[in-house]
Amino acid sequence: MKIHEYQAKQILSQFGVRIPRGEIADNPARAREIAEEIGPRVVVKAQIHAGGRGKGGGVKLANTPGEAENLADQIIGMNLVTHQTGPEGKRVKRVLIEDALDIGRELYIGIVIDRAQESPVVMASSEGGMEIEKVAAETPELIFKEHIDPATGFQGFQARKLAFKLGLSGDTFKQAVKFLSALYKAFQSSDASLAEINPLLITKQGDVLALDAKMNFDDNALRRHPDIAEMRDLDEEDPLEVEASRHDLNYIKLDGNVGCMVNGAGLAMATMDIIMYSGGMPANFLDVGGGVSEEAVKNAFQILVSDKDVKAALVNIFGGIVRCDLVANGIVKAAKELDLTIPMVIRLEGTNVELGKKILQDSGLSFFSASSMKEAAEKVVPLANQ
Ligand code: GDP
Ligand code: MN
C-alpha cells in the first residue's frame, strides 16, 4: 500500500526522523492560514501518489501567505502529470504547506527489501534531488549500500559508514547518523517495503531534514497497523484494482492487451510468461484463487471486460481443488449474463476436464479451446492483436 508524502512524514516524525514544519490543506484559505503560522516563506506541495511533482509543476515556493493561497488555488484541483503518473495524470486534492528551507545539499536515502540478498538494504547517494533511477543506471558507483541483518538490525557503524561516504562531517555527520537510525526504525517497525527520502536536505546551516518522503507497506502486515491501514486513499488507486480487492481477487493491471484469468498465483505467473514467450503482452495479472467459485469467475470477467485495453482473454484453469465442470458452468453463466464479446481462449485441465469441455461446447457460445498452455497462448496472442 502507498501513502501520501504528508502521511509518511507523520509516521517518520513519530520515530524521530526530522522533518520541516508543515500542515496539510484542502483549500486555499487554509493554506494561507498555515503560511501565516509557519511562514512567511513556504513551499506548496501537491499530494499525489507519484513522484516527479517538482518537474510537473506540483511543488512551488511562496514568499508570502497571499502567494501561498494563490498557489494552493492553482494546484488544488489541477490534473498533475509527472513521469510517474502516466499521460492521464492525477487530480490533486490537497497540498502540504511547509516551511521553506534554504537548500545546501540534496542527498538521497532509500530503504528497500533486497529480495536476492533476503534482507533490507539501506542505500545512500550524494546525487539526491534528481531521478535516482538514472543515477543507478548511469553511475551505480555513486550509490552506497549497507545490507541489514534482520536479527541484529541496523548497526551504528553502518550508519557512520554511509554518512562518511556521503562526505559529511562534524555536527551534520552526527545528525545524519541519527537520521539514518531513526529512518530504519520507522521502516522496520511499520513493516514498510520502501522508505525513501529524496531529497535528504542538508541546510546551509548544516542541519539534516527529510524534504520529501515516500513509504510503501507490505499489505499482508497491515492488519498489525490499523493506523497506517486507515491512511489508504482509494482515489489514488486503479479503480479496477480497488474493485478486485473488494472481491478478494488478486488483480494487477498491466500494459498489454491479453486479459488473463487464472486460478493460483503460480499458474498466473506462468501464464503471463507464456503469453510473452508467444509474442504477446498480458493486460493484467488475475488470480481468482485455487477454489474458484462461480461468483469469483463472474467478478473476474466483470473486471476483465471493464478494462478497455483487453482485446482477447485467456482463461487458464487447473481443476485441482475445484472441478472443471463447475468452472465451465461458471464461465458459461458469466459469459451469458455479462454479454461477453471479446474473443476468449479457454484451457481447462484436471478433474472432470472432459465434462468441462463438453459444457463449453454445448453452450452455444463461441469460445476457442486449447489443450495446452502453449497452444492457448499461441491462439490468444493473434486474436488480441487483430
Ligand atoms: P518530487 O518532485 O515529487 O520528488 O517532490 P519533492 O518533494 O522532492 O520536491 C521537488 C524539489 O522541490 C526538491 O528537490 C527541492 O529542490 C524543491 N523543494 C522542496 N522543498 C523545498 C524547500 O523547502 N525549499 C526549497 N528551496 N526548495 C524545495
Ligand atoms: Mn522527491
Coordinates of C-alpha atoms and ligand atoms in Angstrom, one line a residue:
M1 CA 0.0 0.0 0.0
K2 CA 1.2 3.5 -0.8
I3 CA 0.5 6.7 1.2
H4 CA 1.0 10.4 0.6
E5 CA 4.1 12.4 1.5
Y6 CA 2.4 14.2 4.4
Q7 CA 1.3 10.9 5.9
A8 CA 4.8 9.4 5.5
K9 CA 6.2 12.4 7.3
Q10 CA 3.7 12.0 10.2
I11 CA 4.9 8.4 10.6
L12 CA 8.6 9.2 10.3
S13 CA 8.4 12.1 12.8
Q14 CA 7.0 9.7 15.4
F15 CA 10.2 7.8 15.1
G16 CA 12.4 10.8 15.5
V17 CA 13.1 11.5 11.8
R18 CA 13.5 15.2 11.4
I19 CA 11.0 16.9 9.0
P20 CA 10.2 20.5 8.1
R21 CA 7.3 22.2 10.0
G22 CA 4.2 21.9 7.9
E23 CA 0.5 21.1 7.7
I24 CA -2.0 19.8 5.1
A25 CA -4.6 22.0 3.4
D26 CA -7.5 21.1 1.2
N27 CA -8.5 24.7 0.4
P28 CA -6.6 27.9 -0.4
A29 CA -7.8 29.8 2.7
R30 CA -6.4 27.1 5.0
A31 CA -3.2 27.2 3.0
R32 CA -2.9 30.9 3.8
E33 CA -3.6 30.3 7.5
I34 CA -0.9 27.7 7.7
A35 CA 1.6 30.0 5.9
E36 CA 0.8 32.8 8.3
E37 CA 1.6 30.4 11.2
I38 CA 4.8 28.9 9.9
G39 CA 5.9 31.2 7.1
P40 CA 6.1 33.7 5.7
R41 CA 8.0 31.8 3.1
V42 CA 6.5 28.3 2.5
V43 CA 6.6 25.5 -0.1
V44 CA 3.2 24.4 -1.5
K45 CA 3.4 20.7 -2.4
A46 CA 0.7 18.7 -4.3
Q47 CA -0.1 15.5 -2.6
I48 CA -0.5 12.6 -5.0
H49 CA 0.8 9.0 -5.0
A50 CA 3.5 9.8 -7.6
G51 CA 7.0 11.3 -7.7
G52 CA 8.3 13.9 -10.1
R53 CA 5.9 16.5 -8.8
G54 CA 8.6 19.2 -8.8
K55 CA 9.2 18.9 -12.5
G56 CA 5.5 18.6 -13.2
G57 CA 4.7 21.9 -11.5
G58 CA 3.3 20.5 -8.3
V59 CA 5.9 21.9 -5.9
K60 CA 6.1 25.8 -5.7
L61 CA 7.7 28.3 -3.4
A62 CA 5.6 31.1 -2.0
N63 CA 7.2 34.3 -0.4
T64 CA 4.0 35.5 1.3
P65 CA 0.8 33.9 2.8
G66 CA -1.1 35.5 -0.1
E67 CA 1.1 33.8 -2.6
A68 CA 0.7 30.5 -0.8
E69 CA -3.1 31.0 -1.1
N70 CA -2.9 31.7 -4.8
L71 CA -0.6 28.8 -5.5
A72 CA -2.8 26.4 -3.4
D73 CA -5.7 27.7 -5.5
Q74 CA -3.8 26.8 -8.7
I75 CA -2.6 23.4 -7.5
I76 CA -5.7 22.0 -5.7
G77 CA -7.9 20.6 -8.4
M78 CA -5.2 20.6 -11.1
N79 CA -4.5 17.5 -13.1
L80 CA -0.8 16.9 -12.3
V81 CA 1.1 15.0 -14.9
T82 CA 4.5 13.6 -14.0
H83 CA 6.7 10.8 -15.5
Q84 CA 5.2 8.5 -12.8
T85 CA 1.5 9.3 -13.3
G86 CA 1.3 8.4 -17.0
P87 CA -0.2 10.8 -19.5
E88 CA -3.6 10.9 -17.8
G89 CA -2.2 12.5 -14.7
K90 CA -3.6 12.6 -11.2
R91 CA -6.1 15.1 -9.7
V92 CA -4.7 17.0 -6.7
K93 CA -7.0 17.1 -3.7
R94 CA -4.6 18.5 -1.1
V95 CA -1.4 20.5 -0.7
L96 CA 1.2 20.2 2.0
I97 CA 2.3 23.7 3.2
E98 CA 5.8 23.5 4.6
D99 CA 8.4 25.9 6.0
A100 CA 10.6 26.8 3.0
L101 CA 14.2 25.9 3.8
D102 CA 17.5 27.1 2.2
I103 CA 19.0 24.2 0.3
G104 CA 22.6 23.5 0.9
R105 CA 22.9 20.0 -0.5
E106 CA 20.3 17.4 -1.7
L107 CA 21.2 13.8 -0.9
Y108 CA 19.4 10.5 -1.4
I109 CA 18.4 7.8 1.2
G110 CA 16.3 4.8 0.4
I111 CA 15.5 1.6 2.3
V112 CA 14.0 -1.4 0.4
I113 CA 13.9 -5.2 0.8
D114 CA 16.7 -6.7 -1.3
R115 CA 15.0 -10.0 -2.3
A116 CA 18.1 -11.5 -3.8
Q117 CA 20.0 -10.9 -0.5
E118 CA 16.9 -11.7 1.6
S119 CA 17.4 -8.6 3.8
P120 CA 16.7 -4.9 3.9
V121 CA 19.2 -2.7 2.3
V122 CA 19.9 1.0 3.1
M123 CA 21.1 3.0 0.1
A124 CA 22.6 6.4 0.2
S125 CA 23.8 8.7 -2.5
S126 CA 25.1 12.2 -2.8
E127 CA 23.2 12.5 -6.0
G128 CA 19.8 13.4 -4.4
G129 CA 17.0 15.5 -5.8
M130 CA 17.0 14.1 -9.3
E131 CA 15.8 10.7 -10.6
I132 CA 17.7 8.1 -8.6
E133 CA 16.8 5.5 -11.3
K134 CA 19.1 7.5 -13.7
V135 CA 21.9 7.6 -11.2
A136 CA 21.5 3.8 -10.6
A137 CA 21.6 3.2 -14.4
E138 CA 24.4 5.5 -15.4
T139 CA 26.7 5.9 -12.3
P140 CA 25.9 3.0 -9.9
E141 CA 29.2 3.6 -8.1
L142 CA 27.6 6.7 -6.6
I143 CA 25.1 4.7 -4.7
F144 CA 26.4 3.2 -1.4
K145 CA 24.7 0.2 0.1
E146 CA 24.5 -1.4 3.5
H147 CA 22.6 -4.7 3.9
I148 CA 20.9 -5.2 7.2
D149 CA 20.9 -8.5 9.1
P150 CA 17.2 -8.5 10.4
A151 CA 18.3 -10.3 13.6
T152 CA 20.7 -7.7 14.7
G153 CA 19.2 -4.6 13.0
F154 CA 20.9 -1.6 11.5
Q155 CA 24.2 -1.1 13.4
G156 CA 25.7 2.2 14.4
F157 CA 28.9 1.5 12.4
Q158 CA 26.8 1.0 9.2
A159 CA 25.1 4.4 9.7
R160 CA 28.5 6.0 10.3
K161 CA 30.0 4.3 7.2
L162 CA 27.2 5.7 5.0
A163 CA 27.4 9.2 6.5
F164 CA 31.1 9.2 5.9
K165 CA 30.7 8.1 2.3
L166 CA 28.3 11.0 1.8
G167 CA 31.1 13.3 2.7
L168 CA 29.5 14.6 5.9
S169 CA 31.4 15.8 8.9
G170 CA 31.0 17.4 12.3
D171 CA 27.6 18.0 13.7
T172 CA 26.0 17.3 10.3
F173 CA 27.6 13.8 10.4
K174 CA 26.1 13.2 13.8
Q175 CA 22.7 14.4 12.7
A176 CA 22.8 12.1 9.6
V177 CA 23.7 9.1 11.7
K178 CA 20.8 9.8 14.0
F179 CA 18.5 10.4 11.0
L180 CA 19.5 7.1 9.3
S181 CA 18.9 5.1 12.5
A182 CA 15.5 6.7 13.1
L183 CA 14.5 6.1 9.5
Y184 CA 15.5 2.4 9.7
K185 CA 13.5 2.1 12.9
A186 CA 10.4 3.6 11.2
F187 CA 10.9 1.3 8.2
Q188 CA 11.2 -1.9 10.3
S189 CA 8.5 -1.1 12.9
S190 CA 5.9 -0.2 10.4
D191 CA 6.5 -3.3 8.1
A192 CA 7.4 -0.9 5.3
S193 CA 8.6 -2.3 1.9
L194 CA 10.1 1.1 1.0
A195 CA 11.1 4.2 2.8
E196 CA 12.7 6.8 0.5
I197 CA 13.9 10.3 1.3
N198 CA 14.7 12.2 -1.9
P199 CA 16.0 14.8 -1.3
L200 CA 17.5 14.4 2.1
L201 CA 18.3 18.1 2.8
I202 CA 21.5 19.4 4.3
T203 CA 20.6 23.0 5.0
K204 CA 23.1 25.9 4.6
Q205 CA 23.5 25.8 8.4
G206 CA 24.3 22.0 8.3
D207 CA 21.1 20.6 9.6
V208 CA 19.7 17.3 8.3
L209 CA 16.0 17.0 7.3
A210 CA 13.7 14.9 5.1
L211 CA 12.5 17.3 2.4
D212 CA 10.5 14.6 0.7
A213 CA 9.3 11.3 2.0
K214 CA 7.8 8.2 0.4
M215 CA 6.7 5.0 2.1
N216 CA 5.1 1.8 0.9
F217 CA 3.9 -1.0 3.1
D218 CA 3.5 -4.8 3.0
D219 CA -0.2 -5.3 2.5
N220 CA 0.0 -8.6 4.4
A221 CA 1.2 -6.8 7.5
L222 CA -1.4 -4.0 7.5
R223 CA -3.6 -5.8 10.0
R224 CA -0.9 -5.1 12.6
H225 CA -1.0 -1.4 11.8
P226 CA -4.6 -0.2 11.8
D227 CA -3.5 3.4 12.0
I228 CA -1.5 3.0 8.7
A229 CA -4.2 1.0 7.0
E230 CA -6.5 3.9 7.7
M231 CA -4.3 6.2 5.6
R232 CA -5.2 4.3 2.4
D233 CA -6.5 6.7 -0.3
L234 CA -8.7 4.8 -2.7
D235 CA -8.8 7.8 -5.1
E236 CA -5.2 7.2 -5.9
E237 CA -5.5 3.6 -6.8
D238 CA -6.6 2.0 -10.1
P239 CA -10.4 1.7 -9.8
L240 CA -10.3 -1.9 -11.2
E241 CA -7.7 -2.9 -8.7
V242 CA -9.9 -1.5 -5.9
E243 CA -12.9 -3.3 -7.2
A244 CA -10.9 -6.6 -7.4
S245 CA -9.6 -6.3 -3.9
R246 CA -13.2 -5.8 -2.7
H247 CA -13.9 -9.3 -4.1
D248 CA -10.7 -10.8 -2.8
L249 CA -9.3 -11.3 -6.2
N250 CA -5.6 -10.8 -6.8
Y251 CA -5.5 -8.4 -9.6
I252 CA -2.8 -6.1 -11.0
K253 CA -3.3 -4.0 -14.1
L254 CA -0.6 -4.3 -16.7
D255 CA 0.2 -2.6 -20.1
G256 CA -0.7 -5.3 -22.6
N257 CA -3.9 -6.4 -24.4
V258 CA -4.3 -10.1 -23.4
G259 CA -6.6 -10.4 -20.4
C260 CA -5.8 -13.3 -18.1
M261 CA -8.0 -15.2 -15.7
V262 CA -6.2 -17.9 -13.9
N263 CA -6.6 -19.9 -10.6
G264 CA -3.5 -19.9 -8.4
A265 CA -0.7 -17.3 -8.4
G266 CA 2.0 -19.7 -9.7
L267 CA -0.1 -20.6 -12.7
A268 CA -1.0 -17.0 -13.2
M269 CA 2.7 -16.1 -13.4
A270 CA 3.4 -19.0 -15.7
T271 CA 0.5 -17.9 -17.9
M272 CA 1.9 -14.4 -18.2
D273 CA 5.3 -15.8 -19.1
I274 CA 4.0 -18.0 -21.8
I275 CA 1.9 -15.1 -23.3
M276 CA 5.1 -13.0 -23.5
Y277 CA 7.0 -16.0 -24.8
S278 CA 4.4 -16.2 -27.6
G279 CA 5.0 -12.6 -28.5
G280 CA 2.1 -11.1 -26.6
M281 CA 1.7 -8.8 -23.6
P282 CA -0.6 -9.6 -20.7
A283 CA -3.1 -6.8 -19.8
N284 CA -3.3 -8.0 -16.2
F285 CA -2.3 -10.5 -13.6
L286 CA -5.5 -12.1 -12.2
D287 CA -5.6 -14.9 -9.7
V288 CA -9.1 -15.9 -8.9
G289 CA -7.9 -18.3 -6.1
G290 CA -7.4 -22.0 -6.0
G291 CA -11.0 -22.8 -5.2
V292 CA -12.7 -20.6 -7.9
S293 CA -16.4 -20.2 -7.1
E294 CA -18.9 -19.3 -9.8
E295 CA -19.1 -15.9 -8.1
A296 CA -15.4 -15.4 -8.4
V297 CA -15.5 -16.3 -12.1
K298 CA -18.2 -13.7 -12.7
N299 CA -16.5 -11.0 -10.7
A300 CA -13.2 -11.7 -12.6
F301 CA -14.9 -11.5 -16.0
Q302 CA -16.6 -8.3 -14.9
I303 CA -13.2 -6.8 -14.3
L304 CA -11.7 -8.1 -17.5
V305 CA -14.4 -6.6 -19.7
S306 CA -14.3 -3.3 -17.8
D307 CA -10.7 -2.9 -18.9
K308 CA -10.8 -1.3 -22.3
D309 CA -7.3 -2.5 -23.1
V310 CA -8.3 -6.1 -23.1
K311 CA -8.7 -7.3 -26.7
A312 CA -8.8 -11.0 -26.1
A313 CA -8.7 -13.2 -23.0
L314 CA -7.0 -16.3 -21.9
V315 CA -8.7 -18.4 -19.2
N316 CA -6.4 -20.9 -17.8
I317 CA -7.8 -23.1 -15.0
F318 CA -6.4 -26.1 -13.3
G319 CA -9.0 -28.3 -11.7
G320 CA -7.2 -29.5 -8.6
I321 CA -9.2 -28.2 -5.6
V322 CA -12.0 -27.3 -8.0
R323 CA -13.7 -29.4 -10.7
C324 CA -13.5 -28.3 -14.3
D325 CA -17.3 -28.8 -14.9
L326 CA -18.1 -26.3 -12.1
V327 CA -15.7 -23.8 -13.6
A328 CA -17.1 -24.4 -17.1
N329 CA -20.7 -23.8 -15.8
G330 CA -19.4 -20.6 -14.1
I331 CA -17.8 -19.4 -17.4
V332 CA -20.9 -20.0 -19.5
K333 CA -23.2 -18.3 -17.0
A334 CA -21.0 -15.3 -16.6
A335 CA -20.5 -15.0 -20.4
K336 CA -24.2 -15.0 -20.9
E337 CA -25.0 -12.6 -18.1
L338 CA -22.3 -10.1 -19.0
D339 CA -22.7 -10.4 -22.7
L340 CA -19.0 -11.1 -23.3
T341 CA -17.9 -10.1 -26.8
I342 CA -14.1 -10.3 -26.6
P343 CA -12.6 -13.5 -28.1
M344 CA -11.8 -15.9 -25.4
V345 CA -9.4 -18.9 -25.4
I346 CA -10.1 -21.4 -22.6
R347 CA -7.8 -24.0 -21.4
L348 CA -9.1 -26.4 -18.7
E349 CA -7.1 -29.2 -17.2
G350 CA -7.6 -31.5 -14.3
T351 CA -10.5 -33.1 -12.6
N352 CA -13.6 -33.6 -14.9
V353 CA -11.9 -31.9 -17.7
E354 CA -13.8 -33.8 -20.4
L355 CA -17.1 -32.8 -18.8
G356 CA -16.0 -29.2 -18.6
K357 CA -15.0 -29.1 -22.2
K358 CA -18.4 -30.6 -23.2
I359 CA -20.3 -27.9 -21.2
L360 CA -18.4 -25.2 -23.1
Q361 CA -19.1 -26.8 -26.4
D362 CA -22.8 -27.3 -25.7
S363 CA -23.2 -23.8 -24.5
G364 CA -23.7 -22.4 -28.0
L365 CA -21.2 -19.6 -27.2
S366 CA -18.1 -19.2 -29.3
F367 CA -15.1 -20.0 -27.1
F368 CA -11.7 -21.0 -28.5
S369 CA -10.4 -24.1 -26.7
A370 CA -6.9 -25.2 -26.1
S371 CA -5.4 -28.3 -24.5
S372 CA -2.0 -27.0 -23.5
M373 CA -0.8 -23.6 -22.2
K374 CA 1.4 -23.2 -25.2
E375 CA -1.5 -23.8 -27.6
A376 CA -3.7 -21.4 -25.6
A377 CA -1.1 -18.6 -25.7
E378 CA -0.4 -19.1 -29.4
K379 CA -4.1 -18.8 -30.1
V380 CA -4.8 -15.8 -27.9
V381 CA -2.0 -13.5 -28.9
P382 CA -3.0 -13.1 -32.6
L383 CA -6.6 -12.7 -31.5
A384 CA -5.6 -9.8 -29.3
N385 CA -3.5 -8.2 -32.0
Q386 CA -6.2 -8.4 -34.7
Ligands
GDP1 P1 9.1 15.3 -6.1 O1 9.5 16.1 -7.3 O2 7.7 14.7 -6.3 O3 10.1 14.3 -5.8 O4 8.9 16.3 -4.9 P2 10.0 16.8 -3.8 O5 9.3 16.9 -2.5 O6 11.2 16.0 -3.9 O7 10.3 18.3 -4.3 C1 11.0 18.6 -5.5 C2 12.0 19.7 -5.3 O8 11.4 20.9 -4.8 C3 13.1 19.3 -4.4 O9 14.1 18.5 -4.9 C4 13.6 20.7 -4.0 O10 14.6 21.1 -4.9 C5 12.4 21.6 -4.1 N1 11.9 21.9 -2.7 C6 11.1 21.2 -1.9 N2 11.0 21.8 -0.7 C7 11.8 22.9 -0.7 C8 12.1 23.9 0.2 O11 11.7 23.9 1.4 N3 13.0 24.9 -0.2 C9 13.5 24.9 -1.4 N4 14.3 26.0 -1.8 N5 13.2 24.0 -2.4 C10 12.4 23.0 -2.0
MN2 MN 11.4 13.9 -4.3

